[in-house]
CSV table of C-alpha atoms in Angstrom, one decimal:
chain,number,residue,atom,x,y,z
A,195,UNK,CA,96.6,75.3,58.9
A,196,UNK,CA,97.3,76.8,62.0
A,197,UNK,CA,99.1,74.6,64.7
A,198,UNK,CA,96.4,73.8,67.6
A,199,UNK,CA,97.1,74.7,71.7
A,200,UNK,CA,98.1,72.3,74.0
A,201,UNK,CA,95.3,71.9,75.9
A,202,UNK,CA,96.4,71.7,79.3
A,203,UNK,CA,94.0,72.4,82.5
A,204,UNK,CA,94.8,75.9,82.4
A,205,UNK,CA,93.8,76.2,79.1
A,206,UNK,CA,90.9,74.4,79.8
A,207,UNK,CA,89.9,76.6,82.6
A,208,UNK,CA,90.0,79.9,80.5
A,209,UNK,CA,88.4,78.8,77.1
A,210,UNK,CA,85.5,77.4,79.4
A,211,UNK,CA,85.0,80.9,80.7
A,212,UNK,CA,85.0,82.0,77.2
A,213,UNK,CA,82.7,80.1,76.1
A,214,UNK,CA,80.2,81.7,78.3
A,215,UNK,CA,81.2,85.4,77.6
A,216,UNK,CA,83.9,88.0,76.1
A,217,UNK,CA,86.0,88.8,79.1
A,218,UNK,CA,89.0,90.7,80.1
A,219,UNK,CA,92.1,90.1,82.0
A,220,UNK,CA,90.8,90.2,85.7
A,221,UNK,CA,87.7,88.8,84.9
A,222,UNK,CA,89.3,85.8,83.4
A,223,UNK,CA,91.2,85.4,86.1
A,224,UNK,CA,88.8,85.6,89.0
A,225,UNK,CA,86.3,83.3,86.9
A,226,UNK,CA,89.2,80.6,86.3
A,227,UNK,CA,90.6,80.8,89.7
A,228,UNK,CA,94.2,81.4,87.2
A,229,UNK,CA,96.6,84.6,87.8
A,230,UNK,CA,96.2,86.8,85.2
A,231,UNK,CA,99.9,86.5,84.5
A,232,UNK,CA,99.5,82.9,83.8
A,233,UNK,CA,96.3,83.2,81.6
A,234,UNK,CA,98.0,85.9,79.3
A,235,UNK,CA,100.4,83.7,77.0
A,236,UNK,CA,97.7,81.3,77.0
A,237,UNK,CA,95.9,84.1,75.6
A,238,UNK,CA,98.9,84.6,73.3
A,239,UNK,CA,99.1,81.2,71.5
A,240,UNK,CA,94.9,80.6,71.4
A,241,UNK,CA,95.0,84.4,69.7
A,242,UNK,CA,97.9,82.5,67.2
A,243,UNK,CA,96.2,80.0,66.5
A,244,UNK,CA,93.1,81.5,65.5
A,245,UNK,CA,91.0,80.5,68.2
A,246,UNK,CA,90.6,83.7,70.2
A,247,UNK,CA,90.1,87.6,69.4
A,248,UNK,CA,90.4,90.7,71.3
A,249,UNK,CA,89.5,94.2,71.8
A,250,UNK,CA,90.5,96.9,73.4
A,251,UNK,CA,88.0,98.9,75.0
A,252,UNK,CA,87.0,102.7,74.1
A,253,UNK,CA,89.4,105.0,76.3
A,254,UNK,CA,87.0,107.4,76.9
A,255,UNK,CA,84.3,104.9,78.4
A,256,UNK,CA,87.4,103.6,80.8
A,257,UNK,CA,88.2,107.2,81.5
A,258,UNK,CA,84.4,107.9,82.8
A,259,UNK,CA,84.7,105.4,84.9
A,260,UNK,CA,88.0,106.5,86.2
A,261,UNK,CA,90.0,103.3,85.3
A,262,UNK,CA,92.8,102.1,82.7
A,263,UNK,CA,91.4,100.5,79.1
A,264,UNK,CA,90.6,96.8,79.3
A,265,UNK,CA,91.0,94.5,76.8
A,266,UNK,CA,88.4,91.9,76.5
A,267,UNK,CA,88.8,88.8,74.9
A,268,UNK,CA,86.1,86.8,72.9
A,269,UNK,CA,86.4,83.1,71.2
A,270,UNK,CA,86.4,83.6,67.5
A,271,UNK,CA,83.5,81.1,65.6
A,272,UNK,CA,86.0,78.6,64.9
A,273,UNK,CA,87.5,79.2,68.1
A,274,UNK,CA,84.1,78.5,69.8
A,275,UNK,CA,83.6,75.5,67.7
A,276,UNK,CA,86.9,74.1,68.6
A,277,UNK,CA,87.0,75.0,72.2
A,278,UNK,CA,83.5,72.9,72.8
A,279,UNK,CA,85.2,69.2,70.7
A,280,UNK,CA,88.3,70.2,72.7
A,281,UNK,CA,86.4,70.5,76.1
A,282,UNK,CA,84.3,67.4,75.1
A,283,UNK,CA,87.2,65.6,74.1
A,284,UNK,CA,89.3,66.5,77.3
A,285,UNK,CA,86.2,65.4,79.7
A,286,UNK,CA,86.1,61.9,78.1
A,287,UNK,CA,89.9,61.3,78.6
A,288,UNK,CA,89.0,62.6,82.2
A,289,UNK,CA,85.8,60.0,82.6
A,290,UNK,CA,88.1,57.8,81.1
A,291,UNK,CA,91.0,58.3,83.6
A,292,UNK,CA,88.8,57.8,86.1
A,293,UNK,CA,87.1,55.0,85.5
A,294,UNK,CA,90.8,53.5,85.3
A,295,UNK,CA,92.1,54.7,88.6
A,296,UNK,CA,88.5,54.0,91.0
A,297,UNK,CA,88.1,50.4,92.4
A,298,UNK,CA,86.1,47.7,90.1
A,299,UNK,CA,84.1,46.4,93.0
A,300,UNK,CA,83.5,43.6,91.2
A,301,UNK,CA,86.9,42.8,90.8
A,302,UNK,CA,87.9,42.7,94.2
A,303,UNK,CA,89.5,39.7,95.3
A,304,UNK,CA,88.6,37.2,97.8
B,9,UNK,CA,104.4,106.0,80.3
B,10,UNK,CA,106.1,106.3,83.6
B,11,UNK,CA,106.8,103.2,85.6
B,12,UNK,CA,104.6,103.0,89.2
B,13,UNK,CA,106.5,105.1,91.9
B,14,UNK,CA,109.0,102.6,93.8
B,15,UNK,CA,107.2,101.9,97.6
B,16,UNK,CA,109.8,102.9,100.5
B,17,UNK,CA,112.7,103.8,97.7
B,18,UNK,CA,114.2,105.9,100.7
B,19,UNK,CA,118.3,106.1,100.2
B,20,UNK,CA,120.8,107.0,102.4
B,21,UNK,CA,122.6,110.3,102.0
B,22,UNK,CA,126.2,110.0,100.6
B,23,UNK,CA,127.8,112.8,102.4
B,24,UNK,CA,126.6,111.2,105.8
B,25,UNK,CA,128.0,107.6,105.0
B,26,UNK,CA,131.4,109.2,104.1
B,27,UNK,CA,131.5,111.2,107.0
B,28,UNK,CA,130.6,108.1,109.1
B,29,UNK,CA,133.0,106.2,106.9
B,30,UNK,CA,135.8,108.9,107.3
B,31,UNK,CA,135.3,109.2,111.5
B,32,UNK,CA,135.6,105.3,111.8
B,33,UNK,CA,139.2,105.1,109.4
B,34,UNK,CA,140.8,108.2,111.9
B,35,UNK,CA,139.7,106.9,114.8
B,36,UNK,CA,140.7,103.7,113.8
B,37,UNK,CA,144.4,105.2,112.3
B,38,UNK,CA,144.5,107.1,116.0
B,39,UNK,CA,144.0,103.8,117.5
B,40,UNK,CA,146.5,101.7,115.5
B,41,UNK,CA,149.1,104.2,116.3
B,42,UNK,CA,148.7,104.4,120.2
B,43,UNK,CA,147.9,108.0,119.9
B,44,UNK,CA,144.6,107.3,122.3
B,45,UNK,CA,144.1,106.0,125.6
B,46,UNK,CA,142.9,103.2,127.1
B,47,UNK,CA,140.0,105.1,128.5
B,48,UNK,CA,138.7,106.5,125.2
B,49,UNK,CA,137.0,103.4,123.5
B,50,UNK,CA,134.2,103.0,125.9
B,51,UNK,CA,133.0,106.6,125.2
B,52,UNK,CA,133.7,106.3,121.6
B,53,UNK,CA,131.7,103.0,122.0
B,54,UNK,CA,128.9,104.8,124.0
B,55,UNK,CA,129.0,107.9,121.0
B,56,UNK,CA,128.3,105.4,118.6
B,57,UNK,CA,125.4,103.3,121.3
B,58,UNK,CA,123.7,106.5,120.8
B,59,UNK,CA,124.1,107.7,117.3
B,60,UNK,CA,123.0,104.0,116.2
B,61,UNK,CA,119.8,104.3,118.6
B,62,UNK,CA,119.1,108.0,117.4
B,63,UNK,CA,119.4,106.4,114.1
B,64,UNK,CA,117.7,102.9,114.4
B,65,UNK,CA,114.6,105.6,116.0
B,66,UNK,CA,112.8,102.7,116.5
B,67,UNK,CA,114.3,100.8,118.6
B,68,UNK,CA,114.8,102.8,121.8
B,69,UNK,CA,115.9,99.7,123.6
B,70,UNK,CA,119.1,99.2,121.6
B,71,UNK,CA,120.5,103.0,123.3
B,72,UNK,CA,119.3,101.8,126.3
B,73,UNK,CA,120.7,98.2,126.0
B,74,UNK,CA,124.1,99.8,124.6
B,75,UNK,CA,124.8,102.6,127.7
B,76,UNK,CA,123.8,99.6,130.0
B,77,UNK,CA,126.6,97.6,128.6
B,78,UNK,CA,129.1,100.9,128.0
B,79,UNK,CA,128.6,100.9,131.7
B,80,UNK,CA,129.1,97.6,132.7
B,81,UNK,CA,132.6,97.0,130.5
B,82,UNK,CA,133.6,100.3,131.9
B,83,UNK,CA,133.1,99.1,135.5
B,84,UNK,CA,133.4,95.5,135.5
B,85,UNK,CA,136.8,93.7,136.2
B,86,UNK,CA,138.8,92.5,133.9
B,87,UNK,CA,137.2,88.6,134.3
B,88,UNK,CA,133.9,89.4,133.3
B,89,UNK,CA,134.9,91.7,130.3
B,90,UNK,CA,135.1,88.8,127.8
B,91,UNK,CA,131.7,87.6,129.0
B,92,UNK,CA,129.8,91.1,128.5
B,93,UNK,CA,131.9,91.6,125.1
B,94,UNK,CA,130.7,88.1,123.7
B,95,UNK,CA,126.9,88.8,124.5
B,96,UNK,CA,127.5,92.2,122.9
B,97,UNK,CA,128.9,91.1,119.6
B,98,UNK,CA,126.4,88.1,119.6
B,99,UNK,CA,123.4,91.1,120.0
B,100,UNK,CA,124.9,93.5,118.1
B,101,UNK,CA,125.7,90.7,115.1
B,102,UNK,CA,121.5,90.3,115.5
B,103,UNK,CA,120.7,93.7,114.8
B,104,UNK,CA,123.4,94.3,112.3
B,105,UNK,CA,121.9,91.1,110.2
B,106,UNK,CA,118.2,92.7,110.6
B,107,UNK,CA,119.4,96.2,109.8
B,108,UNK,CA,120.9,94.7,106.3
B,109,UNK,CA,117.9,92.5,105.8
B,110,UNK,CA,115.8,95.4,106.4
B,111,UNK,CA,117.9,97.7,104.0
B,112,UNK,CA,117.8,94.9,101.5
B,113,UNK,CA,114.3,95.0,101.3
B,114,UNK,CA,113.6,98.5,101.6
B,115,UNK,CA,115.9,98.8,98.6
B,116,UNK,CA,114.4,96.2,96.5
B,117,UNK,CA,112.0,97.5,93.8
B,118,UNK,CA,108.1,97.0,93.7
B,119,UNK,CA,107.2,94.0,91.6
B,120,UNK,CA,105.4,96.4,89.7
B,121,UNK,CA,108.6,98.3,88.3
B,122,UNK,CA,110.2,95.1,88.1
B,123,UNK,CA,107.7,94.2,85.5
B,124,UNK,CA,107.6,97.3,83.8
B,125,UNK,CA,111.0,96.7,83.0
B,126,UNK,CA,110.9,92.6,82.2
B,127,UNK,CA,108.3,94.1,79.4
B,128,UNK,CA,111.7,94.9,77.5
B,129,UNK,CA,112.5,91.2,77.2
B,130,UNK,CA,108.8,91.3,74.8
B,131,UNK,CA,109.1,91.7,71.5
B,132,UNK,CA,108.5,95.4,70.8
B,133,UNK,CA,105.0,96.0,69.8
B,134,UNK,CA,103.6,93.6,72.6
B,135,UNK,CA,105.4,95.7,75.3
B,136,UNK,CA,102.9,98.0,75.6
B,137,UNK,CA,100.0,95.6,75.5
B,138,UNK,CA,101.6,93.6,78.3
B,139,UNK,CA,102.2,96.5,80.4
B,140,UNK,CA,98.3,97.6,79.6
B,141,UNK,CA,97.1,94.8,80.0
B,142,UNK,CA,99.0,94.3,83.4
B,143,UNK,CA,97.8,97.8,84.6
B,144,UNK,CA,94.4,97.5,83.8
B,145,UNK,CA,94.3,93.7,85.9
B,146,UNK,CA,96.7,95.5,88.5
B,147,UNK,CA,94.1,98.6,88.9
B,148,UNK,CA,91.0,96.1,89.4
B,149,UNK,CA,92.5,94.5,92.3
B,150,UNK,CA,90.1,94.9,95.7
B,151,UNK,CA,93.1,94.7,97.8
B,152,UNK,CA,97.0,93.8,98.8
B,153,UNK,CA,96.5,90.6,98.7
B,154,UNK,CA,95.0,90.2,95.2
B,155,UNK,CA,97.6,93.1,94.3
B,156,UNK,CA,100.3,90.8,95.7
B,157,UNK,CA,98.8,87.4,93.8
B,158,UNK,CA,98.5,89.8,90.7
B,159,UNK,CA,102.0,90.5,90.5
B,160,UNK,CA,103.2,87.0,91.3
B,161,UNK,CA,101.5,85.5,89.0
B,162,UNK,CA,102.8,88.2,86.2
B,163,UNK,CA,106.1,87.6,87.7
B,164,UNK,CA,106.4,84.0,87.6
B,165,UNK,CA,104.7,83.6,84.7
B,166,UNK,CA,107.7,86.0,82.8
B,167,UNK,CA,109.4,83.1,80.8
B,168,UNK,CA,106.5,81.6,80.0
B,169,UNK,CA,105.3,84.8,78.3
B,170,UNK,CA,108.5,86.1,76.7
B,171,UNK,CA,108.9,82.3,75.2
B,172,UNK,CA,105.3,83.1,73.6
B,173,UNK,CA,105.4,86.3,72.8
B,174,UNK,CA,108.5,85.6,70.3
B,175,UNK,CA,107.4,82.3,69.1
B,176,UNK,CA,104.0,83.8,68.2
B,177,UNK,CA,105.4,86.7,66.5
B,178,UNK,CA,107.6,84.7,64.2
C-alpha cells in the first residue's frame, strides 16, 4: 500500500481545487493562491501515491492557440475518495482547534 | 531546447579592459619612477573625468562634477587640497560601489536560465517535464509581476522539488 501525503495546508489547498476540476499548472496556482513552483512536488508525491493523474495536452491544439503544451492534472477515483475523508478529516481537527483556542464565555471568571 | 535568452547579458569588450588596464600600469610605472611632472596628474585625472562620463553616458553630471573638481584641485592652495580630495574619493567611492552593483546585476542570469539549468539537479526523465511544465506556467503569466512570482516560487521551491523528484523515483 502506497504511503499517504502529508497533508499540510498547501496540500490542502490544491487537492480542494481538484476536486472541482482537472487543472493545469497555472490554473492551480491562481485557484490555490500557491506558486506553481510550490504546488509542483506536491503534485509529485500525490501522483506517487496514487492519488493524482495527469495529462499532457495535444501539441497541436497548444500550437493553434499559439502557446506551450499544458499538462493538466486530475484526482484519480481513489484519489478523489481520499482527498474528500482527508479534507473532512482536516476541517474537524480545524473546528476542533478552534473551539480550543476561542474563549468559553461561560468559563470566564469572576 | 534552448534556454530563454539572458535579459541585459551585455559584456564588456576584452581588448578595451586591457588597454584601459595597460594605460593605468604605464602611467602608473611613469609615475613611480618620477619620469612625470607635478603638473600632469590633474590632466590625466581630468582624461579619465571624461572618459568615465563618456562611458557612465548616463550620468552627465559625473563629467561635469569631475572637470569642476579637476579645476578646483588645480587652482586651489595647497590647504584646501585635502578637503576637495576627501569629498572626491568619498563621491567617487559612491559611484564606483553603484557601478559594481549595477554590473553585478546586469551580469546575473534571468531566473529563468537559472532554472533551466537547476532542472539538471532532477532525475533525468523529469527534467524535461519540469522545464515544460515551468514554460507552459511561465508563458501564461499576464505580466512582470506574476512572471517574477512565477519564477520565485519555482526558485525557492528547488530543494523541495529535487528532494521529491528522487525520493519518488526510487
Amino acid at each position: 500500500m502506497k504511503k499517504a501525503p502529508r497533508m499540510t495546508l498547501q496540500t490542502q489547498a490544491v487537492l480542494a481545487v481538484l476536486l472541482e476540476r482537472e487543472t493545469w499548472g497555472f490554473d492551480l496556482s491562481r485557484a490555490s493562491g500557491l506558486p506553481a513552483g510550490t504546488i509542483y512536488p506536491i503534485l509529485q508525491r500525490l501522483t506517487a501515491a496514487g492519488w493524482v493523474t495527469s495529462r499532457w495536452e495535444q501539441a497541436e491544439a497548444a500550437q493553434e492557440e499559439g502557446r506551450p503544451a499544458r499538462r493538466y492534472y486530475a484526482l484519480t477515483t481513489e484519489g478523489r475518495a481520499r482527498a474528500v475523508n482527508a479534507l473532512t478529516e482536516a476541517a474537524k481537527q480545524r473546528t476542533r482547534l478552534t473551539g480550543l483556542l476561542s474563549p468559553d464565555p461561560s468559563g470566564e471568571q469572576a | 531546447m534552448t534556454a530563454p535568452s539572458v535579459q541585459g547579458g551585455r559584456r564588456t569588450p576584452v581588448l578595451r579592459w586591457s588597454v584601459t588596464a595597460g594605460l593605468i600600469a604605464v602611467i602608473g610605472i611613469l609615475g613611480i619612477a618620477g619620469a612625470l611632472s607635478g603638473w600632469i596628474w590633474p590632466l590625466l585625472f581630468l582624461c579619465g573625468a571624461v572618459a568615465v562620463g563618456l562611458r557612465l553616458g548616463r550620468r552627465p553630471w559625473l563629467v561635469v562634477g569631475m572637470v569642476v573638481v579637476t579645476a578646483v584641485l588645480m587652482s586651489a592652495p595647497d590647504s584646501l587640497v585635502a578637503y576637495v580630495g576627501t569629498v572626491w574619493i568619498w563621491l567617487a567611492a559612491h559611484v564606483g560601489a553603484a557601478a559594481l552593483v549595477g554590473s553585478a546585476r546586469r551580469w546575473t542570469p534571468a531566473g529563468t536560465v537559472v532554472l533551466w539549468h537547476l532542472a539538471f539537479l532532477l532525475p533525468r526523465p523529469e527534467r524535461r517535464l519540469w522545464r515544460d511544465e515551468i514554460r507552459s506556467v511561465l508563458h501564461a503569466c499576464a505580466d512582470d509581476a506574476e512572471l517574477r512570482r512565477q519564477v520565485r516560487g519555482y526558485l525557492t521551491a528547488v530543494p523541495a522539488t529535487v528532494v521529491t523528484s528522487w525520493r519518488t523515483r526510487r
